[in-house]
Short mmCIF file of C-alpha atoms in Angstrom, two decimals:
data_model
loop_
_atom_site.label_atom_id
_atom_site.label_comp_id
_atom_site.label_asym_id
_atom_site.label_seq_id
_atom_site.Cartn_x
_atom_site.Cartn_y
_atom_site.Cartn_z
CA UNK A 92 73.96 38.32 21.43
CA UNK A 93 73.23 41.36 19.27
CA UNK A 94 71.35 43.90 20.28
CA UNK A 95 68.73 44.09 16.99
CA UNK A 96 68.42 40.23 16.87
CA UNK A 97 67.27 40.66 21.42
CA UNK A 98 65.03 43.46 20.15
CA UNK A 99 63.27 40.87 17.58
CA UNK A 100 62.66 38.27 20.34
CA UNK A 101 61.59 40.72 22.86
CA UNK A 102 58.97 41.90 20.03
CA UNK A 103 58.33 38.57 19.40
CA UNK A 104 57.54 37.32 23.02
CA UNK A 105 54.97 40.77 23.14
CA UNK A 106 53.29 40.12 20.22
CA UNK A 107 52.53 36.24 21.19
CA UNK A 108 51.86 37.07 24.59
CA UNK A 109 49.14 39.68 23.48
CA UNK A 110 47.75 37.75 21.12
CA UNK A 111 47.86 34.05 23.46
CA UNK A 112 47.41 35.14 27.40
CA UNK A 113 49.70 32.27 27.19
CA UNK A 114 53.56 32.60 28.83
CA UNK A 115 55.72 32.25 24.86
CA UNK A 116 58.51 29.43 25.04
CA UNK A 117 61.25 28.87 22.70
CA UNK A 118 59.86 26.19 20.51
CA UNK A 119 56.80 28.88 19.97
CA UNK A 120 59.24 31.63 18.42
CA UNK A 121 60.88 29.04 16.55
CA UNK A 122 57.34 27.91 14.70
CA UNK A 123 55.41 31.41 14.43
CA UNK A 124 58.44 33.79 13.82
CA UNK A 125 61.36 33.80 11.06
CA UNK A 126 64.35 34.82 13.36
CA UNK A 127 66.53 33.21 11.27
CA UNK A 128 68.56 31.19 14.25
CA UNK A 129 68.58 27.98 15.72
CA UNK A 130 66.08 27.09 18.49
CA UNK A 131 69.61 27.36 21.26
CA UNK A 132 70.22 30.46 20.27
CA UNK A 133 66.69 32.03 21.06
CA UNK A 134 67.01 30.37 24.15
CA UNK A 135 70.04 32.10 24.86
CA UNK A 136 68.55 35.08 23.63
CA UNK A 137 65.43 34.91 26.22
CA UNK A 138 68.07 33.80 29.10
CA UNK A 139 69.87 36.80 28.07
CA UNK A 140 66.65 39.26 28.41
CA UNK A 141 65.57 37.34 31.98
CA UNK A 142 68.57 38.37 33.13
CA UNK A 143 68.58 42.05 31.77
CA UNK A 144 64.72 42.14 33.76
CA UNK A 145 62.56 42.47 30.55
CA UNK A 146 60.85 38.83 30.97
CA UNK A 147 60.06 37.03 33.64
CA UNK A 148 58.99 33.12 34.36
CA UNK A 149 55.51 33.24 36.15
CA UNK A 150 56.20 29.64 37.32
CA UNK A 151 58.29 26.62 36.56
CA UNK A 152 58.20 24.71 33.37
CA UNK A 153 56.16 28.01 31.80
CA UNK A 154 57.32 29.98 29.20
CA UNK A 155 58.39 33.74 29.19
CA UNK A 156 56.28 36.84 29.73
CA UNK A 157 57.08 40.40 29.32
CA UNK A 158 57.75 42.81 32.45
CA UNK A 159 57.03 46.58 32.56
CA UNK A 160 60.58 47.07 31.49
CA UNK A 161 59.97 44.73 28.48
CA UNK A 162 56.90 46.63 27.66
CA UNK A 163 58.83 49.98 28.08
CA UNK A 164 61.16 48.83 25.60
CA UNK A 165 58.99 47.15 23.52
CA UNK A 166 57.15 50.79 22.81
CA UNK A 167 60.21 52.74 23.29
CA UNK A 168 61.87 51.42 20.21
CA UNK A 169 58.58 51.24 18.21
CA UNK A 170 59.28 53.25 14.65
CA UNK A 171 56.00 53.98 13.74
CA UNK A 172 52.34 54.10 15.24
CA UNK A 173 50.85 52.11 13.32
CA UNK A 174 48.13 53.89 10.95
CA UNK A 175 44.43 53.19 10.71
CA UNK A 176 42.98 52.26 7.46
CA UNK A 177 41.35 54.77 5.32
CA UNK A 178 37.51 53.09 5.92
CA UNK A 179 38.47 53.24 9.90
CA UNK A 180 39.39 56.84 9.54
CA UNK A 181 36.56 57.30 7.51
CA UNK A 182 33.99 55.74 10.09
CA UNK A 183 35.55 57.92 12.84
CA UNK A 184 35.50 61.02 11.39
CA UNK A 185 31.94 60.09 10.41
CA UNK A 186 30.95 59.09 13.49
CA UNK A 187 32.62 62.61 15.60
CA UNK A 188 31.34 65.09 12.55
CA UNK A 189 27.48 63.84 13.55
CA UNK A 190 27.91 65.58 17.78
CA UNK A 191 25.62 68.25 18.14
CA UNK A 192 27.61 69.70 20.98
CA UNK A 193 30.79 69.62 23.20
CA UNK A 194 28.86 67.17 25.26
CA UNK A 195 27.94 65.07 22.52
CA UNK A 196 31.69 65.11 21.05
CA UNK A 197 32.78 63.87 24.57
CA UNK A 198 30.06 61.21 24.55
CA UNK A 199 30.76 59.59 21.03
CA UNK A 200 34.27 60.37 21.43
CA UNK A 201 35.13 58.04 24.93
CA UNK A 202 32.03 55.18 23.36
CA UNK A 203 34.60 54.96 20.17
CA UNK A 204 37.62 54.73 21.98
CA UNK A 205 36.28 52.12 23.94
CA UNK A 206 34.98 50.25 20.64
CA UNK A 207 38.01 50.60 18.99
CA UNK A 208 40.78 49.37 21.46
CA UNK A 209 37.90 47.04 23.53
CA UNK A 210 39.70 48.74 26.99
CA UNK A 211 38.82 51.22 29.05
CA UNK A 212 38.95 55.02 27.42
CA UNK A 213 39.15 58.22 28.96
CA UNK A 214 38.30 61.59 27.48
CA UNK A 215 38.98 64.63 29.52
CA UNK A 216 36.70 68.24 29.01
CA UNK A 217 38.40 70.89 27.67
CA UNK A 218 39.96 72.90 30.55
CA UNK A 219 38.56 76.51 30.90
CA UNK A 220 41.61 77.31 32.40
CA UNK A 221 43.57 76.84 29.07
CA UNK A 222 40.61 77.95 26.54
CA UNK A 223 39.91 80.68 25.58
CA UNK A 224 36.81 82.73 25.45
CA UNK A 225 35.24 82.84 21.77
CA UNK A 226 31.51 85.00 22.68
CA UNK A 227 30.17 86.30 25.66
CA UNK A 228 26.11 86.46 25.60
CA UNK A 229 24.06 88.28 28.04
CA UNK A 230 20.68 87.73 28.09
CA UNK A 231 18.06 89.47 30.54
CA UNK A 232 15.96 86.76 32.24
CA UNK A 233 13.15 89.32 33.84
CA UNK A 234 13.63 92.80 35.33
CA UNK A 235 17.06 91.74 37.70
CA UNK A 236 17.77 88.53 36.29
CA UNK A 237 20.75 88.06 33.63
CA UNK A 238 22.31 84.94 32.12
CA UNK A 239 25.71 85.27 30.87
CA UNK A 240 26.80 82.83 28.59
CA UNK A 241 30.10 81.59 28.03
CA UNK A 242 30.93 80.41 25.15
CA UNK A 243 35.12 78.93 24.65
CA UNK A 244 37.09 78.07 21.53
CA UNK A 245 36.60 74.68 22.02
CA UNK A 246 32.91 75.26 22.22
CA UNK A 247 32.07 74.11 25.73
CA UNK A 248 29.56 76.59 26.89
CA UNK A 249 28.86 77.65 30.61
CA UNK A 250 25.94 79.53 31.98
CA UNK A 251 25.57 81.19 34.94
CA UNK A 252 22.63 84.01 36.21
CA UNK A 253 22.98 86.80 38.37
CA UNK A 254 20.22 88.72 40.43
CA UNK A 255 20.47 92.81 40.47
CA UNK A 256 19.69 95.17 43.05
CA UNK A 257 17.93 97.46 40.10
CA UNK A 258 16.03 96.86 37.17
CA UNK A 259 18.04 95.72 33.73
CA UNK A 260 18.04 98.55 30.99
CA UNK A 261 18.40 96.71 28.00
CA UNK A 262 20.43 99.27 26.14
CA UNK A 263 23.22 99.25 28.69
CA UNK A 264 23.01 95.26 28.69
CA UNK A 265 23.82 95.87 24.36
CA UNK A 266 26.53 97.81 25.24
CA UNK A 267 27.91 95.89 27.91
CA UNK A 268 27.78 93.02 25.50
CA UNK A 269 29.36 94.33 22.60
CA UNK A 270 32.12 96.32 24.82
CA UNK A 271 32.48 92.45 26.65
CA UNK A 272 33.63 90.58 23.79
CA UNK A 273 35.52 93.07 22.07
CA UNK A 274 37.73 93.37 25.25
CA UNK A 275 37.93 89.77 26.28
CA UNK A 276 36.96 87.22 23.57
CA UNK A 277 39.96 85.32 22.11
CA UNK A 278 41.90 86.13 25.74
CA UNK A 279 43.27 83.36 27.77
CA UNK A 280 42.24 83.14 31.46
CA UNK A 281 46.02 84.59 32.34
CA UNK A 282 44.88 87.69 30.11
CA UNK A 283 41.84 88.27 30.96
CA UNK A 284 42.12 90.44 34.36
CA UNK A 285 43.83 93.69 32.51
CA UNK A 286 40.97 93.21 29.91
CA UNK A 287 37.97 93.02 32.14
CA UNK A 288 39.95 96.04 34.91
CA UNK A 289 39.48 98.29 31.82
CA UNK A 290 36.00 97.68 30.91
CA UNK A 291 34.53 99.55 34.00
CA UNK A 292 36.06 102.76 32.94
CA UNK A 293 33.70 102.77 29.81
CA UNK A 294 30.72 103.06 32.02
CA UNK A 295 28.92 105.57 34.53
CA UNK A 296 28.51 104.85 38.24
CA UNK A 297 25.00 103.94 37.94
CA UNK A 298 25.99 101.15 35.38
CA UNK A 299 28.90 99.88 37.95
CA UNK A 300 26.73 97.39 39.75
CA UNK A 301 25.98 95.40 36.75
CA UNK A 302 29.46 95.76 35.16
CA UNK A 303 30.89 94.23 38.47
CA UNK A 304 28.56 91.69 38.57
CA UNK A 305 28.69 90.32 34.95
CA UNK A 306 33.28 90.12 35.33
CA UNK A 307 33.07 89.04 38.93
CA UNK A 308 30.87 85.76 36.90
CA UNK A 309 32.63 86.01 33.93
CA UNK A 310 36.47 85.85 36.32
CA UNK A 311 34.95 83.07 38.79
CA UNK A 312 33.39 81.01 35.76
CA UNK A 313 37.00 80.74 34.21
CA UNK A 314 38.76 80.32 37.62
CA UNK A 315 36.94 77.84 39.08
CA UNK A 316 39.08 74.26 39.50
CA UNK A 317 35.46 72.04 39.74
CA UNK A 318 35.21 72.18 36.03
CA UNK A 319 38.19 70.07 35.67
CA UNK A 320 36.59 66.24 34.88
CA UNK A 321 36.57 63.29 32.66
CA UNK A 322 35.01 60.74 31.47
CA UNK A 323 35.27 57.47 31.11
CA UNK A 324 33.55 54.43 29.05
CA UNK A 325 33.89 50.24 28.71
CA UNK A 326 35.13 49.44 31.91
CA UNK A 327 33.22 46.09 31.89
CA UNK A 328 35.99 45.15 28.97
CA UNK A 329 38.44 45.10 31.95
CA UNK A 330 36.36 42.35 33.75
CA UNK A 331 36.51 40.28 30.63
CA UNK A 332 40.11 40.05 31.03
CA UNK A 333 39.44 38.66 34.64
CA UNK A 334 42.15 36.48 36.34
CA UNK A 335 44.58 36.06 33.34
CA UNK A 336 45.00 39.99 33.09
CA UNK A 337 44.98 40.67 36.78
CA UNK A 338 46.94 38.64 39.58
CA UNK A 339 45.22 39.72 42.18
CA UNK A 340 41.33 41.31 42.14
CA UNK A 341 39.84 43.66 39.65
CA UNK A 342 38.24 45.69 42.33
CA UNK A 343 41.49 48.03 42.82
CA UNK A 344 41.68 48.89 39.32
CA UNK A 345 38.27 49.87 39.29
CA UNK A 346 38.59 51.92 42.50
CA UNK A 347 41.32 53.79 41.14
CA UNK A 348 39.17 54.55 38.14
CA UNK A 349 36.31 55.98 40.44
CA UNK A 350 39.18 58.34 41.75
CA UNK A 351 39.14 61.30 38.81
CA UNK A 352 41.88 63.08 40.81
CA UNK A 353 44.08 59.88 40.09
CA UNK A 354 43.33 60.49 36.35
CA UNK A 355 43.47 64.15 36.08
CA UNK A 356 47.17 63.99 37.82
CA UNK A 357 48.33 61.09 35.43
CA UNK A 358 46.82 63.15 32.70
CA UNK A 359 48.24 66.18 33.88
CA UNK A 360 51.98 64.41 33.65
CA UNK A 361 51.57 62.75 30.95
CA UNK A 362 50.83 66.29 28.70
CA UNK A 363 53.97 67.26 29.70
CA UNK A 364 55.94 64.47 27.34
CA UNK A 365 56.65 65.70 23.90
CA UNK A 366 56.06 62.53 22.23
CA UNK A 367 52.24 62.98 20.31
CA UNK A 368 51.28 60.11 22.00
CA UNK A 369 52.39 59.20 25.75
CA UNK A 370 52.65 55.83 27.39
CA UNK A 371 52.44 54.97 31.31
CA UNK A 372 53.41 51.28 31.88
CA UNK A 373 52.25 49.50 35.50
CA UNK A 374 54.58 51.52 37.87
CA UNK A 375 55.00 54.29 36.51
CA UNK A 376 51.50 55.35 36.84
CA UNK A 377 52.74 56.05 40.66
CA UNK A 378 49.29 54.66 41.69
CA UNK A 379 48.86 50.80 43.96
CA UNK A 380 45.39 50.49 41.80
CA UNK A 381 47.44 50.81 38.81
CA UNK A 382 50.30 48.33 38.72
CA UNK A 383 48.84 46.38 36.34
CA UNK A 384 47.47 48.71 33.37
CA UNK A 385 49.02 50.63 31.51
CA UNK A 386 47.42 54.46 30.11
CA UNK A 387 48.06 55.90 26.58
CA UNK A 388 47.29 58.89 26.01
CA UNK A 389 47.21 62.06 23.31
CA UNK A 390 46.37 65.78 23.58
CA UNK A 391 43.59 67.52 21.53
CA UNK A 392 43.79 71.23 20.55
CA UNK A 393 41.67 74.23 20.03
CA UNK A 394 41.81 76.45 16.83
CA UNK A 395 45.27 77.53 17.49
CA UNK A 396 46.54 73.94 17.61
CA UNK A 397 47.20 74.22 21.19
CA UNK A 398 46.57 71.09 23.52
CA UNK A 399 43.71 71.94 25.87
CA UNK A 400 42.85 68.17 26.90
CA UNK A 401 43.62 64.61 26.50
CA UNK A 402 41.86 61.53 25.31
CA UNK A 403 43.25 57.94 26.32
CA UNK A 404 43.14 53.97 26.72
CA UNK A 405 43.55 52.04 29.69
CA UNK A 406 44.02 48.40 29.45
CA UNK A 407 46.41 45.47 30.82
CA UNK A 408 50.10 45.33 30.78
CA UNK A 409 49.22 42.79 28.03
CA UNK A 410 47.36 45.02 25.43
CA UNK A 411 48.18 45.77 21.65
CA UNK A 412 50.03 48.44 22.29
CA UNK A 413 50.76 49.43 18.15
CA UNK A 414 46.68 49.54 18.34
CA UNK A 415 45.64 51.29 20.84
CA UNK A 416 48.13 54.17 20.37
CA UNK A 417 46.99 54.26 16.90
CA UNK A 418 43.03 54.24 17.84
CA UNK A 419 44.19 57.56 20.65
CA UNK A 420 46.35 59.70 18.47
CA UNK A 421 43.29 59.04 15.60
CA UNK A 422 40.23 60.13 17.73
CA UNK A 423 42.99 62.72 19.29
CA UNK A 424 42.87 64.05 16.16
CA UNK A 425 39.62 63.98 14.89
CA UNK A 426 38.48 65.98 18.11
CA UNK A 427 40.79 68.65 17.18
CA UNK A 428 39.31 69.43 13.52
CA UNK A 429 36.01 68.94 14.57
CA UNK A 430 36.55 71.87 17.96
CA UNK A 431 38.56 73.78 15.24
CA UNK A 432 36.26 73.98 12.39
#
């Protein structure tokens, strides 16, 4: 058989499947799709792609559903993500541009996902460790008290206050300040130890105290690993799906969800791909919990256009894929201009 007319029938048993929850048979092409061949020949066809491992017969007398390999190729050889139409984009956009913070943006950004693709969705926090610092604030809290406030391109903010051994002069705390963020705002984390080493040299030793204090916060704010987290929204859709999505129980799926070390290391590989959006299929999400979802997702940037996180979808095997890589790459997207502007 040719290859484009196995391709057409794979696409076909995908779509029906997605749309059905029902194994696809032969007679069903035949009456919902125009393959232009007899009803032999597609049964030739899907004997042909059984054999090759991208369908499989759940039981006797059933039809055909896809396998992970099916799926692979199935997305593999789509042309285009499908677009969103101008009154979705619109809504979206609409929807993002009304956050009053990073939190917010998260919040509204993981609830639409969710809407949009009815699955699970995932929005990770932009890592410190790959922003970079936009303003440093330091703001005296009482006579040994000062709060440093970070303040990152992607406008996630972290505070943090330190207790002196002396009392605060004010006009040293301006300096300090100004000195700060002309020396380390706009540096990366990997730039930022030259930048702060330097700044003690531009004070006396009775200012050396608070000048170690205020980089030792500033170096162990952006160091830390704890600030690495996600979050995630409409996990009851998954439930809805019940027995026809999941062989076996629900509850391992949901576990695995619980486990944000799972996520952050499938996120982690998965902003390695080049592709704009990225697609894990049952096993190769490496995790037991996991066999039967698969995880889309796409990377948002900072100011520079440089991926700092990732935003995703996790659903059945048996989701619209064309969708839900459509609904990722737009909210992807969105999140960028709106951390940009």
């Amino acid at each position: 058989m040719s290859e484009d007319r196995r391709l057409d029938v794979l696409r076909a048993i995908v779509e029906d499947y997605v749309a059905t929850r029902e194994p696809v048979g032969s007679r069903a092409l035949v009456e919902r799709h125009a393959l232009g061949v007899s009803p032999a020949t597609i049964r030739n066809d899907m004997a042909a792609l059984e054999e090759s491992g991208y369908i499989a017969q759940p039981h006797t007398s059933a039809g055909r559903v896809p396998t992970d390999k099916g799926y692979r190729l199935f997305v593999d050889r789509l042309t285009t993500v499908k677009p969103m139409s101008v009154p979705e984009r619109r809504a979206i956009g609409a929807f993002l541009e009304e956050a009053q913070d990073l939190d917010d943006v998260v919040d509204r950004a993981v609830r639409l996902i969710a809407q949009l693709t009815q699955q699970v969705a995932v929005v990770q926090y932009p890592s410190l460790r790959r922003s970079a610092l936009r303003h440093v604030e330091l703001v005296p809290v009482g006579a040994r008290h000062l709060l440093v406030v970070l303040i990152t391109d992607t406008g996630r903010v972290e505070q943090r206050t330190i207790e002196l051994g002396a009392d605060l002069d004010e006009v040293v705390v301006g300096q300090l300040r100004a000195r700060l963020n002309v020396s380390a705002a706009g540096r990366r984390l990997s730039e930022l130890p030259v930048a702060l080493a330097e700044l003690a040299d531009a004070f006396g030793p009775s200012d050396a105290a608070l000048v170690e204090a205020v980089v030792g916060v500033v170096e162990e704010t952006l160091a830390q690993e704890s600030e690495e987290r996600v979050v995630l929204a409409g996990t009851a859709y998954l439930a809805r799906g019940g027995a026809v999505d999941f062989a076996g129980s629900i509850g391992p799926v949901l576990e695995a969800l619980e486990e944000q070390v799972v996520l952050l290391r499938l996120l982690s590989e998965m902003a390695e791909d080049n592709a704009s959006v990225a697609v894990r299929i049952g096993r190769e999400t490496q995790h037991e919990g996991l066999l039967e979802t698969s995880f889309i997702t796409s990377g948002y940037g900072d100011e520079n256009g440089t991926s700092v996180a990732r935003v995703g979808s996790i659903g059945p095997l048996r989701m619209d894929y064309p969708g839900t890589m459509s609904a990722v790459r737009a909210v992807a997207r969105y999140l960028t201009r709106i951390l940009a502007g």
